[in-house]
CSV table of N, CA and C in Angstrom, one decimal:
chain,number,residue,atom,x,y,z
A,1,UNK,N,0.5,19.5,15.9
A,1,UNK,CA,1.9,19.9,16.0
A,1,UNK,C,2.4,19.5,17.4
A,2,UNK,N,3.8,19.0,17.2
A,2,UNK,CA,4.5,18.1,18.6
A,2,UNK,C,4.5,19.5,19.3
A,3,UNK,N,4.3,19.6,21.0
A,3,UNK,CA,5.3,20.6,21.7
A,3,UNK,C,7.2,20.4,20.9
A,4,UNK,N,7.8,21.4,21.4
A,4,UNK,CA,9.1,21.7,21.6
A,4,UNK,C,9.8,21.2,22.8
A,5,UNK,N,10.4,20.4,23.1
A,5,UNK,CA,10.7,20.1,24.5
A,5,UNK,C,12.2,20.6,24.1
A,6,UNK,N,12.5,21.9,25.3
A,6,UNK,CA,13.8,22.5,25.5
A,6,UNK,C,14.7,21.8,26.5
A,7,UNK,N,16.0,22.2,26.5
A,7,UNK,CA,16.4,22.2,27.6
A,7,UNK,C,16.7,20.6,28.2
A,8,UNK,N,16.0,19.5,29.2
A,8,UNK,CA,16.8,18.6,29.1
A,8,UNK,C,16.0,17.3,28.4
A,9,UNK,N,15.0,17.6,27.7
A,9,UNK,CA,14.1,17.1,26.7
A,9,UNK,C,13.3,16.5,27.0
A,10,UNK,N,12.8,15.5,26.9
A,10,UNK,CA,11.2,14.5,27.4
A,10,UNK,C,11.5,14.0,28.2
A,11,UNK,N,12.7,13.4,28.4
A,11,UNK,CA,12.9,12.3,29.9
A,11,UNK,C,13.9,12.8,31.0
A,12,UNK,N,12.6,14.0,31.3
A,12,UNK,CA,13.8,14.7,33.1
A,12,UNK,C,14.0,13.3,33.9
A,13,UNK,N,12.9,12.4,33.7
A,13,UNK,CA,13.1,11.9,34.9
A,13,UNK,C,14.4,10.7,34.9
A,14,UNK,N,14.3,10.3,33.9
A,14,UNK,CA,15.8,9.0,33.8
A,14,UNK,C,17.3,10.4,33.5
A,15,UNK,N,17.1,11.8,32.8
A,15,UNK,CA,18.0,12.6,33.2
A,15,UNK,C,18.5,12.9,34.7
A,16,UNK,N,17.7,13.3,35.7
A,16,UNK,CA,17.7,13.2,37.2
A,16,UNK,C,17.9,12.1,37.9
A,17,UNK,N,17.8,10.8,37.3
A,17,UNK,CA,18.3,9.7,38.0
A,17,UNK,C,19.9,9.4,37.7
A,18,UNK,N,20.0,9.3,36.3
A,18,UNK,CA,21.5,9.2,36.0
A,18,UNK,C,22.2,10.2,37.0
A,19,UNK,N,22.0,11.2,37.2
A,19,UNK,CA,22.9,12.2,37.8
A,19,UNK,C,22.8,12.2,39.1
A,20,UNK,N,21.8,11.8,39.9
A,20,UNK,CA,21.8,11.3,41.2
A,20,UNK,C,22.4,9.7,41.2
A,21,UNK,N,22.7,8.5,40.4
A,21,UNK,CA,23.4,7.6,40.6
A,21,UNK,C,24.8,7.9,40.2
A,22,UNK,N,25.2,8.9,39.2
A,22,UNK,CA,26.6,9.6,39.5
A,22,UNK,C,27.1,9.8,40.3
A,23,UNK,N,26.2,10.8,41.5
A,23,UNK,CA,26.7,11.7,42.8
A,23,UNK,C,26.9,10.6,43.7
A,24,UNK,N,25.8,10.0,43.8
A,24,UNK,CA,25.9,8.8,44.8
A,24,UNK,C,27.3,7.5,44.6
A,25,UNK,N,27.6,7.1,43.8
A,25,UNK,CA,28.2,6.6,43.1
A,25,UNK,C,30.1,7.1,43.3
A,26,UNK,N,30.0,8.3,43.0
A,26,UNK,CA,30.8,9.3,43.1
A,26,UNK,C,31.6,9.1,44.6
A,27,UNK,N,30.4,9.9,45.6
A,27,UNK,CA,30.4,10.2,46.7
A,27,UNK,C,31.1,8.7,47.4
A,28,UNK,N,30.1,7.4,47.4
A,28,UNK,CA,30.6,6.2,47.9
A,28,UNK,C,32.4,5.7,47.7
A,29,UNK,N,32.8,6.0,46.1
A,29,UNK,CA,33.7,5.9,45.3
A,29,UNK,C,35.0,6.6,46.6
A,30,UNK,N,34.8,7.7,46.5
A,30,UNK,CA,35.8,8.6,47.3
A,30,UNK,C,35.8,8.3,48.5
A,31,UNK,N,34.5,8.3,49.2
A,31,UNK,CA,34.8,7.8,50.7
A,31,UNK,C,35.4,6.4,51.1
A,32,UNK,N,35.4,5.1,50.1
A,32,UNK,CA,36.5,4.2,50.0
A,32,UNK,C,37.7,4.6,49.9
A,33,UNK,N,37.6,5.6,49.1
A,33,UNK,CA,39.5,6.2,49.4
A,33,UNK,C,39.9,6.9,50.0
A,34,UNK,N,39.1,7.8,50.0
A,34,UNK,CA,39.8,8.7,51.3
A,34,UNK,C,39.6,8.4,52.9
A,35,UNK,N,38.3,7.7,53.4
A,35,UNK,CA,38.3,7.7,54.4
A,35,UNK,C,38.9,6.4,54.9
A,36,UNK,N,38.9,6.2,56.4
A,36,UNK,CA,40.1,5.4,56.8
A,36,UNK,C,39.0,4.3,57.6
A,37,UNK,N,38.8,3.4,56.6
A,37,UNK,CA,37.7,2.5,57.2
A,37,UNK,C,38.0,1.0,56.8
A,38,UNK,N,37.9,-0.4,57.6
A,38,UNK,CA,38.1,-1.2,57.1
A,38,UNK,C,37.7,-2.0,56.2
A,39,UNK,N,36.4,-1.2,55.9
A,39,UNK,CA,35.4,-1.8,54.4
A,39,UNK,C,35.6,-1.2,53.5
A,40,UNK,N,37.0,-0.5,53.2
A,40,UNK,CA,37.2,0.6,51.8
A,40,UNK,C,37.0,-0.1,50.7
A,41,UNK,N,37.7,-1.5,50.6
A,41,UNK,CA,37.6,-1.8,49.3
A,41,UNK,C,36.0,-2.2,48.9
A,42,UNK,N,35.3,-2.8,50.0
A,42,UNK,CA,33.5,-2.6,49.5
A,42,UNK,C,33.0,-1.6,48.9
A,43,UNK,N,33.6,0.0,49.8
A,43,UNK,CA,32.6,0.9,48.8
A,43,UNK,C,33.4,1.4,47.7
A,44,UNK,N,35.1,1.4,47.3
A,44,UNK,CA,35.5,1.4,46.3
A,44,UNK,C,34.3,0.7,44.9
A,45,UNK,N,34.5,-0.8,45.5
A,45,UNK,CA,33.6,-1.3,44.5
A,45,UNK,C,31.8,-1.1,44.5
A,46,UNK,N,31.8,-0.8,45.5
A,46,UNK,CA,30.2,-0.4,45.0
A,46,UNK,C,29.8,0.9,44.4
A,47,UNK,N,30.6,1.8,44.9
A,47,UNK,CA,30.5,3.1,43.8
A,47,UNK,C,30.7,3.0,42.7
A,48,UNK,N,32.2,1.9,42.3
A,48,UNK,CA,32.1,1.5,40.6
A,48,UNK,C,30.6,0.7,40.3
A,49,UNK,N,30.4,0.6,41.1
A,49,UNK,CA,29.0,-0.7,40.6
A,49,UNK,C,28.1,0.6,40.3
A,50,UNK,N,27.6,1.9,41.0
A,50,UNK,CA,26.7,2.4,40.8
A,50,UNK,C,26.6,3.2,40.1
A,51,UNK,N,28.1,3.7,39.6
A,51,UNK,CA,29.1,4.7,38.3
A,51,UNK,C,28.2,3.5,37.3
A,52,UNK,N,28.6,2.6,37.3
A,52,UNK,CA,28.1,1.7,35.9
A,52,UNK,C,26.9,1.8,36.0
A,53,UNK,N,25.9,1.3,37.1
A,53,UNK,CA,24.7,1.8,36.6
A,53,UNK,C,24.2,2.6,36.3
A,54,UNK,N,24.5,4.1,36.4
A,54,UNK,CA,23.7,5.0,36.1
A,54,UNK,C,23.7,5.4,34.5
A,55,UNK,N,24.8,4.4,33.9
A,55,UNK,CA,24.8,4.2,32.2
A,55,UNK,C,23.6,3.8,32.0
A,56,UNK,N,23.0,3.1,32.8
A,56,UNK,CA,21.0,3.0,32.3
A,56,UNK,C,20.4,4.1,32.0
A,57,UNK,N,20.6,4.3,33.1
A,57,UNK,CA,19.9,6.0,32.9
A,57,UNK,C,19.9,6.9,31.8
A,58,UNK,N,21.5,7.1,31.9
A,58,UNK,CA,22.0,7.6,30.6
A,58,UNK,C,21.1,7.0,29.1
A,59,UNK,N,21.4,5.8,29.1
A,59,UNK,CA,20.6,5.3,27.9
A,59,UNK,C,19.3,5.6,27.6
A,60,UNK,N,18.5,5.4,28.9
A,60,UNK,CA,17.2,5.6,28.8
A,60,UNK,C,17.2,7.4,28.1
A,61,UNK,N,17.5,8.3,28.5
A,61,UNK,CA,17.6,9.4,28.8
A,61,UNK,C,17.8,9.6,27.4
A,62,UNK,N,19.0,9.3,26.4
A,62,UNK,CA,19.4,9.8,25.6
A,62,UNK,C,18.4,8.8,24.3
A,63,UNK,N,18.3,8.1,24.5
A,63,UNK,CA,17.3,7.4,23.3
A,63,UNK,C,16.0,7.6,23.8
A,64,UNK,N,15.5,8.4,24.7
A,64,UNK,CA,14.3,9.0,24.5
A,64,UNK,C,14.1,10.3,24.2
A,65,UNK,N,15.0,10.9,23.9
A,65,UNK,CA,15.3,12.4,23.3
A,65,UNK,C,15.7,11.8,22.3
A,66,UNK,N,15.8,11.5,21.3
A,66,UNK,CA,16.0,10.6,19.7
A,66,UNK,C,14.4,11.3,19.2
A,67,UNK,N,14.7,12.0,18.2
A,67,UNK,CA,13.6,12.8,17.5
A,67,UNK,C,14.0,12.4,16.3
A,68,UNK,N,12.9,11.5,15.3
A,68,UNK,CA,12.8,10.9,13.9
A,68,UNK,C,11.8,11.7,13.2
A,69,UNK,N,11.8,12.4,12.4
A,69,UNK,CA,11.2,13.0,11.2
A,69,UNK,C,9.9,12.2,10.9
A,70,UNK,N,8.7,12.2,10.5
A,70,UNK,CA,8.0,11.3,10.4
A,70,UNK,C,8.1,10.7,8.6
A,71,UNK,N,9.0,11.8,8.1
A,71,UNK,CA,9.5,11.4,6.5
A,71,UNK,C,10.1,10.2,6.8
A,72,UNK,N,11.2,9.7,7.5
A,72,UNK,CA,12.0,8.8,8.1
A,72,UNK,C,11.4,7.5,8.5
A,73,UNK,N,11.0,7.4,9.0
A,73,UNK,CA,9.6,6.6,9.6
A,73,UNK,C,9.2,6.1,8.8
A,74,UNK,N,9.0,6.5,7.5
A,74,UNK,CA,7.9,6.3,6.2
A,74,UNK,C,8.0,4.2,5.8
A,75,UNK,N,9.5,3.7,5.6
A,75,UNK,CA,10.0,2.9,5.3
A,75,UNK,C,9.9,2.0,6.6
A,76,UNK,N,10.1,2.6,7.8
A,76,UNK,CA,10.5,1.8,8.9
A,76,UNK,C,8.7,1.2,9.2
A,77,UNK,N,8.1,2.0,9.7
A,77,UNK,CA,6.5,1.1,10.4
A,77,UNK,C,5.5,1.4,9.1
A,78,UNK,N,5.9,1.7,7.8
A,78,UNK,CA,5.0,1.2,7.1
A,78,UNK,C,3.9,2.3,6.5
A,79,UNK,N,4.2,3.7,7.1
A,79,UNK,CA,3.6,4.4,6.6
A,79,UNK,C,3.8,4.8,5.2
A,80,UNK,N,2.4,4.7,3.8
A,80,UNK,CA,3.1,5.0,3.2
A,80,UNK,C,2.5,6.1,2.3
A,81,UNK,N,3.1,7.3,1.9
A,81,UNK,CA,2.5,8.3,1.4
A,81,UNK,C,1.4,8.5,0.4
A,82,UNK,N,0.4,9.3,0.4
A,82,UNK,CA,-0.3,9.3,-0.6
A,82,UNK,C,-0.8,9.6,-1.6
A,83,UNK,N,0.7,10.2,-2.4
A,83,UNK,CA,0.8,10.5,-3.6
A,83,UNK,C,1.4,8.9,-4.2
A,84,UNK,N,2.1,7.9,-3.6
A,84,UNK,CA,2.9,7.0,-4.1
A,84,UNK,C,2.0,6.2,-5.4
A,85,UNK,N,0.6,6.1,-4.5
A,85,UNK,CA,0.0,5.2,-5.8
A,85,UNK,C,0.3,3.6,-4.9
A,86,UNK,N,0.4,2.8,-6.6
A,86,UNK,CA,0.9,1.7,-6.2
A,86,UNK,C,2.8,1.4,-5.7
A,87,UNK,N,3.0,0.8,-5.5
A,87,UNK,CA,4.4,0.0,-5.4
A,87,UNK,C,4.8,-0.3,-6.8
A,88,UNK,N,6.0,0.5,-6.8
A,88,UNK,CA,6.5,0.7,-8.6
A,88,UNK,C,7.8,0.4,-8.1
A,89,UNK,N,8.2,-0.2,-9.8
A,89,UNK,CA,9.6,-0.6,-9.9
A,89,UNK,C,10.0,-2.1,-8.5
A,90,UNK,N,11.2,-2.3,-9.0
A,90,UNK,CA,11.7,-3.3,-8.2
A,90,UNK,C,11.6,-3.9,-6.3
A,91,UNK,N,11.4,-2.7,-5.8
A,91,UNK,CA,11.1,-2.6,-4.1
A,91,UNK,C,9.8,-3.1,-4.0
A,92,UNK,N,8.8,-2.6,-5.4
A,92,UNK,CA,7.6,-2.9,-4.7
A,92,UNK,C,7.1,-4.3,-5.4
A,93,UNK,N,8.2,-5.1,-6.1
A,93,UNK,CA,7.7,-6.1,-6.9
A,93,UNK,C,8.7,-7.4,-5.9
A,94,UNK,N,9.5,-7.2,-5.2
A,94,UNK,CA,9.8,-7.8,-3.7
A,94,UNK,C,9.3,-7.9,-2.6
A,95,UNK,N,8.5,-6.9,-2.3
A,95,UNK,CA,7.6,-6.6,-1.1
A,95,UNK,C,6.4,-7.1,-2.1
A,96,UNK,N,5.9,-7.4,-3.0
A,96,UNK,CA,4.3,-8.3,-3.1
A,96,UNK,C,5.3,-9.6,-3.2
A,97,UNK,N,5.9,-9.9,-3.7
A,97,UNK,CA,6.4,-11.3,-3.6
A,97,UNK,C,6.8,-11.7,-1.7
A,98,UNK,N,7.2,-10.9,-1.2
A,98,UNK,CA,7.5,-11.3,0.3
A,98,UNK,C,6.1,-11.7,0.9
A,99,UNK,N,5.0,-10.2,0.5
A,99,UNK,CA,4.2,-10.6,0.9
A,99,UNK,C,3.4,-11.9,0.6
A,100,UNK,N,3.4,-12.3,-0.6
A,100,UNK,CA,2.2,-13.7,-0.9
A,100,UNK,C,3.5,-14.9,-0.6
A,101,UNK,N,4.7,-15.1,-0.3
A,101,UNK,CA,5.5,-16.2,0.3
A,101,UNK,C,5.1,-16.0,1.7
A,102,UNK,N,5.0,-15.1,2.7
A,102,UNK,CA,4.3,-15.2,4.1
A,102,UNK,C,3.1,-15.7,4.0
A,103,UNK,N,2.1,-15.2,3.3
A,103,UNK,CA,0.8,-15.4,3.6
A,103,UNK,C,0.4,-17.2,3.3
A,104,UNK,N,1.4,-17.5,2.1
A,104,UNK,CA,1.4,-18.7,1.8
A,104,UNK,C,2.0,-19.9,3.1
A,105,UNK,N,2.9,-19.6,3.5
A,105,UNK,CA,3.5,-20.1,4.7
A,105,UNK,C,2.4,-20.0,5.9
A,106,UNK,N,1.6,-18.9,5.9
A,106,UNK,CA,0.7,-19.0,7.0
A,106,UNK,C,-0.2,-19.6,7.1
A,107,UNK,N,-1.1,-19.6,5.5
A,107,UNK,CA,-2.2,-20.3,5.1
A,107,UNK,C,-1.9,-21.8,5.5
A,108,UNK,N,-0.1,-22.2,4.9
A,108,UNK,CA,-0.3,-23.6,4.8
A,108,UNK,C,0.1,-24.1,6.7
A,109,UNK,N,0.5,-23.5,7.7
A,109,UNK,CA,0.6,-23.9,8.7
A,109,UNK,C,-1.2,-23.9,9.0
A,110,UNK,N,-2.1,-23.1,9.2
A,110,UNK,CA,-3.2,-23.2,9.2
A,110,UNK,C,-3.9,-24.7,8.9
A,111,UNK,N,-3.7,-24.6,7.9
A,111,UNK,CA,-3.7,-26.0,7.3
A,111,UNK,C,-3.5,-27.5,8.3
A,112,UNK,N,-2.2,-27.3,8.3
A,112,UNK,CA,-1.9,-29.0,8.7
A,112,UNK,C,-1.9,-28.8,10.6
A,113,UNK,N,-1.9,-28.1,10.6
A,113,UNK,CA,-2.3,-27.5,12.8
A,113,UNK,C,-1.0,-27.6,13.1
A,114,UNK,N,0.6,-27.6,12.4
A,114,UNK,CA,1.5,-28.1,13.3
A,114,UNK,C,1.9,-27.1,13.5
A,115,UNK,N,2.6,-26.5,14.8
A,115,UNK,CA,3.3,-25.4,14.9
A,115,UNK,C,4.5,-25.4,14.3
A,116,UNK,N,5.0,-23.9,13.9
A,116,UNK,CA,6.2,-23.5,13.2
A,116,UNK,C,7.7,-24.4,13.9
A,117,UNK,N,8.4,-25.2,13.2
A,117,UNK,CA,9.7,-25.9,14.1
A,117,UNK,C,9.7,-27.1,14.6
A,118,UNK,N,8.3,-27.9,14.6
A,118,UNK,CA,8.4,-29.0,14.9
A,118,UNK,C,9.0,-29.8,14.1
A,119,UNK,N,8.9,-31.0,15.0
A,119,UNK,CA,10.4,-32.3,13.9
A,119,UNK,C,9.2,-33.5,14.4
A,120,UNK,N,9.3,-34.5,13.4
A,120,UNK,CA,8.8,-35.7,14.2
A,120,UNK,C,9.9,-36.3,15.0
A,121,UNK,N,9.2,-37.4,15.8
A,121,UNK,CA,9.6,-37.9,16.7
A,121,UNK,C,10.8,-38.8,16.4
A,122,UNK,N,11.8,-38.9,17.2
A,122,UNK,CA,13.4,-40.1,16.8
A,122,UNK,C,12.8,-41.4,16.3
A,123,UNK,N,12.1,-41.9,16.7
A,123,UNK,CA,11.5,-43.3,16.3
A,123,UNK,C,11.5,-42.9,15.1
A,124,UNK,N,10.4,-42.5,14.4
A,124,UNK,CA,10.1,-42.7,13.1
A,124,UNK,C,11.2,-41.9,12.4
A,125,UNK,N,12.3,-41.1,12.8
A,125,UNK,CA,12.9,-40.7,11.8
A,125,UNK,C,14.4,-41.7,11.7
A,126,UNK,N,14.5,-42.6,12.1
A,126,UNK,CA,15.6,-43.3,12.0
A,126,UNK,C,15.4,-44.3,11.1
A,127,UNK,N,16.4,-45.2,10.4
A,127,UNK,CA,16.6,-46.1,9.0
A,127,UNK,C,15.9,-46.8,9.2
A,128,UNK,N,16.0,-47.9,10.3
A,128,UNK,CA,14.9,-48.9,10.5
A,128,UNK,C,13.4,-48.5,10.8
A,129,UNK,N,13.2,-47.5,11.2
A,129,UNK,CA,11.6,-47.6,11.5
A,129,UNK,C,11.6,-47.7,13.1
A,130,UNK,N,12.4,-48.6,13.6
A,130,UNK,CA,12.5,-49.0,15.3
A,130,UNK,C,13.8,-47.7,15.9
A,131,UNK,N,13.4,-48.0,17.0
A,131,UNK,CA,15.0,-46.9,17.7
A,131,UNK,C,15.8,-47.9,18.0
A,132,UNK,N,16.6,-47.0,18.2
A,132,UNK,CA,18.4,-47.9,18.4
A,132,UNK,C,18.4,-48.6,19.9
A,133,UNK,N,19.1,-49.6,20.1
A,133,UNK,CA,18.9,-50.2,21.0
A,133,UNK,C,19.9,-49.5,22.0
A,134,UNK,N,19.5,-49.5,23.4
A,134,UNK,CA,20.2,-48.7,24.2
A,134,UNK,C,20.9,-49.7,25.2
A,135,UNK,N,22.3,-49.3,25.7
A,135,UNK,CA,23.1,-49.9,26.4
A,135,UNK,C,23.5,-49.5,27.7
A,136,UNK,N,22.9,-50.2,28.7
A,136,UNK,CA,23.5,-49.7,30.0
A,136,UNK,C,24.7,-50.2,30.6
A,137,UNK,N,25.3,-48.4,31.0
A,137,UNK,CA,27.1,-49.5,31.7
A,137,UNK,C,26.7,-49.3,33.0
A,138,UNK,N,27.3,-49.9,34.1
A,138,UNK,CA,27.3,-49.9,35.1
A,138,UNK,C,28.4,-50.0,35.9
A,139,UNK,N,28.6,-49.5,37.0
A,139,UNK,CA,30.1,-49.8,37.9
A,139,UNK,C,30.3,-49.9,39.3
A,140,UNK,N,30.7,-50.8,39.4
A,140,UNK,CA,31.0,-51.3,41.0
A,140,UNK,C,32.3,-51.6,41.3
A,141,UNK,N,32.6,-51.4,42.8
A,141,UNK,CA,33.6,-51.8,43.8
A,141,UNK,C,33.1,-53.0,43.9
A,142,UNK,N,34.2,-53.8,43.6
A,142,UNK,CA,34.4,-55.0,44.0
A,142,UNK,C,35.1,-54.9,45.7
A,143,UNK,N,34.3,-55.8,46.2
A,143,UNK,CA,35.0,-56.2,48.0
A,143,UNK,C,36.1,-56.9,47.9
A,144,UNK,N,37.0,-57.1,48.4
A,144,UNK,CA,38.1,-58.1,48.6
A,144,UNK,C,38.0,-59.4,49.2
A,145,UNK,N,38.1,-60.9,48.8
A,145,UNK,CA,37.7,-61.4,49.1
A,145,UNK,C,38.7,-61.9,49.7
A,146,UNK,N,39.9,-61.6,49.1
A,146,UNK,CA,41.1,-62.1,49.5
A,146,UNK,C,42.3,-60.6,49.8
A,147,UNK,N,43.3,-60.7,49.9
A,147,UNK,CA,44.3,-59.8,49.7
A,147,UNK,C,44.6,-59.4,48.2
A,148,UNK,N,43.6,-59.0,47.7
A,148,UNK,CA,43.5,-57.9,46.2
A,148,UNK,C,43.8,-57.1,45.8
A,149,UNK,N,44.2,-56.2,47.0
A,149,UNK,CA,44.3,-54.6,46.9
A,149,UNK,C,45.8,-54.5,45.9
A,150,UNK,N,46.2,-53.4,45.3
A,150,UNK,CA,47.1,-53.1,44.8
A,150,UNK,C,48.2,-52.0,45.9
A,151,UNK,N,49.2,-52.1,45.8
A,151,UNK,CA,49.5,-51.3,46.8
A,151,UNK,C,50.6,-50.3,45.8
A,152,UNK,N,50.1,-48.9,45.9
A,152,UNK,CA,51.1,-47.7,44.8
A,152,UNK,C,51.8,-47.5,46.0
A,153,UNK,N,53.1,-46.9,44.8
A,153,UNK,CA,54.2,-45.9,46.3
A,153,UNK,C,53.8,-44.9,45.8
A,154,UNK,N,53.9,-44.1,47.5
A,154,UNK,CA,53.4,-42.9,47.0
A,154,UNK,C,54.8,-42.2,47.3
A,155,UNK,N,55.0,-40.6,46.8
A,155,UNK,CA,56.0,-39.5,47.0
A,155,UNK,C,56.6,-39.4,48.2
A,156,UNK,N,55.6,-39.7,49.4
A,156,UNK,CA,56.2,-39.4,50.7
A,156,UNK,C,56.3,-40.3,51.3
A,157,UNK,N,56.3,-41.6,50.7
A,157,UNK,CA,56.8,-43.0,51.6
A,157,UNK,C,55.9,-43.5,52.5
A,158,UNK,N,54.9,-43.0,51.5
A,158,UNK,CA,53.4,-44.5,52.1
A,158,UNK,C,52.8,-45.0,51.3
A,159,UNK,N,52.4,-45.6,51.9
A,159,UNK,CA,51.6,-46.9,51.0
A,159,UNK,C,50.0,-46.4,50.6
A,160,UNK,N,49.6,-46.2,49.6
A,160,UNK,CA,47.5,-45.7,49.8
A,160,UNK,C,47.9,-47.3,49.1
A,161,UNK,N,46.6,-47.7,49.3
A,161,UNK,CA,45.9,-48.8,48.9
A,161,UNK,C,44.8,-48.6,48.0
A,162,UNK,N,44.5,-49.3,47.0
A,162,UNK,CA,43.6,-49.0,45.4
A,162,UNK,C,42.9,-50.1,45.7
A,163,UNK,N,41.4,-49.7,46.2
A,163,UNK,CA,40.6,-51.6,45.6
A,163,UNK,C,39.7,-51.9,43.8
A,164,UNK,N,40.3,-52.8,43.7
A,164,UNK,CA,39.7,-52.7,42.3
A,164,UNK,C,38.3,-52.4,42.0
A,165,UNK,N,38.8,-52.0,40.4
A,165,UNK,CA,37.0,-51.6,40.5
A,165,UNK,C,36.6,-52.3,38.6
A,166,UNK,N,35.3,-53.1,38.3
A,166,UNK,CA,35.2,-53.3,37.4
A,166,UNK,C,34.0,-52.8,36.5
A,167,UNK,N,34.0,-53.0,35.6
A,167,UNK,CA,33.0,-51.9,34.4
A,167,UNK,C,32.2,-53.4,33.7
A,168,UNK,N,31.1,-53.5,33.5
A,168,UNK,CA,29.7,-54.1,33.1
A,168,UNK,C,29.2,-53.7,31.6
A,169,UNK,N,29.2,-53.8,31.0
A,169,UNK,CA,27.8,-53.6,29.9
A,169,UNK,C,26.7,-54.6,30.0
A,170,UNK,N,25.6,-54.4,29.8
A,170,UNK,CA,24.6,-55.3,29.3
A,170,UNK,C,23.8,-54.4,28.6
A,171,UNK,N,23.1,-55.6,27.4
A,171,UNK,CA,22.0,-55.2,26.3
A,171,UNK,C,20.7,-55.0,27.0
A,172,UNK,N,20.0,-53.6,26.9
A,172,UNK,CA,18.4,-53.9,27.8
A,172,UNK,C,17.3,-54.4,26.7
């Protein structure tokens, strides 16, 4: 038989943390506002920072005081009673078919050594058999050899100067 845990239940210790990152949290929070310091808005926000974290705590705290029936359980990890017998009717004629489609899937990975997700490789899965031929661009500033430049107007009545620039392909 389980003890009875009263009072603040199995997890004092993430209960006692939450409520010390409250106070702390708290405390930092107000002394941003009330006191007259030039880093207010820092601990404004760090007290919200530490208000938010102690929602861990909280979490931890309250989903470890979560008490499940072991009737409840029964469906979830598999325990299964021992009056049932076999698996009757339609649940249990899904769960033997689930089961021998896994075992089947496992047997046949066994099998061929490849792990679960693999793909062959781009070469061989493309139409031809070969991969696609790849194209490099490339780009350069051209130098001026002469007076080339383009000359924009600009808004405020100067001149920028643009040197041309050209674009390449070749087949590798």
């Amino acid at each position: 038989m389980e003890p009875v845990h009263r009072g603040l239940g199995r997890c004092v210790c993430s209960f006692w943390l939450a409520v010390a990152f409250d106070i702390v949290g708290l405390l930092v929070l107000l002394i941003g506002v009330f006191v007259n310091v030039f880093f207010y808005d820092l601990l404004i926000y760090a007290g919200a920072i530490v208000i938010f974290l102690s929602l861990i705590w909280w979490v931890f705290w309250y989903s470890g005081n979560i008490e499940v029936p072991p009737a409840e359980l029964e469906d979830d990890v598999g325990l299964v009673k021992k009056d049932k017998g076999g698996l009757i009717g339609i649940s249990g004629a899904v769960r033997r078919l689930s089961s021998r489609v896994s075992s089947g899937l496992r047997s046949s990975l066994r099998r061929t050594g490849a792990p679960f997700g693999t793909r062959a490789p781009s070469a061989q899965r493309s139409t031809g058999g070969t991969p696609a031929e790849q194209v490099v661009v490339s780009m350069a500033t051209m130098t001026a050899m002469e007076d080339t430049t383009q000359s924009i107007p600009a808004v405020a009545s100067c001149d920028v100067e643009m040197p041309h620039t050209t674009t390449e392909t070749s087949p590798t």
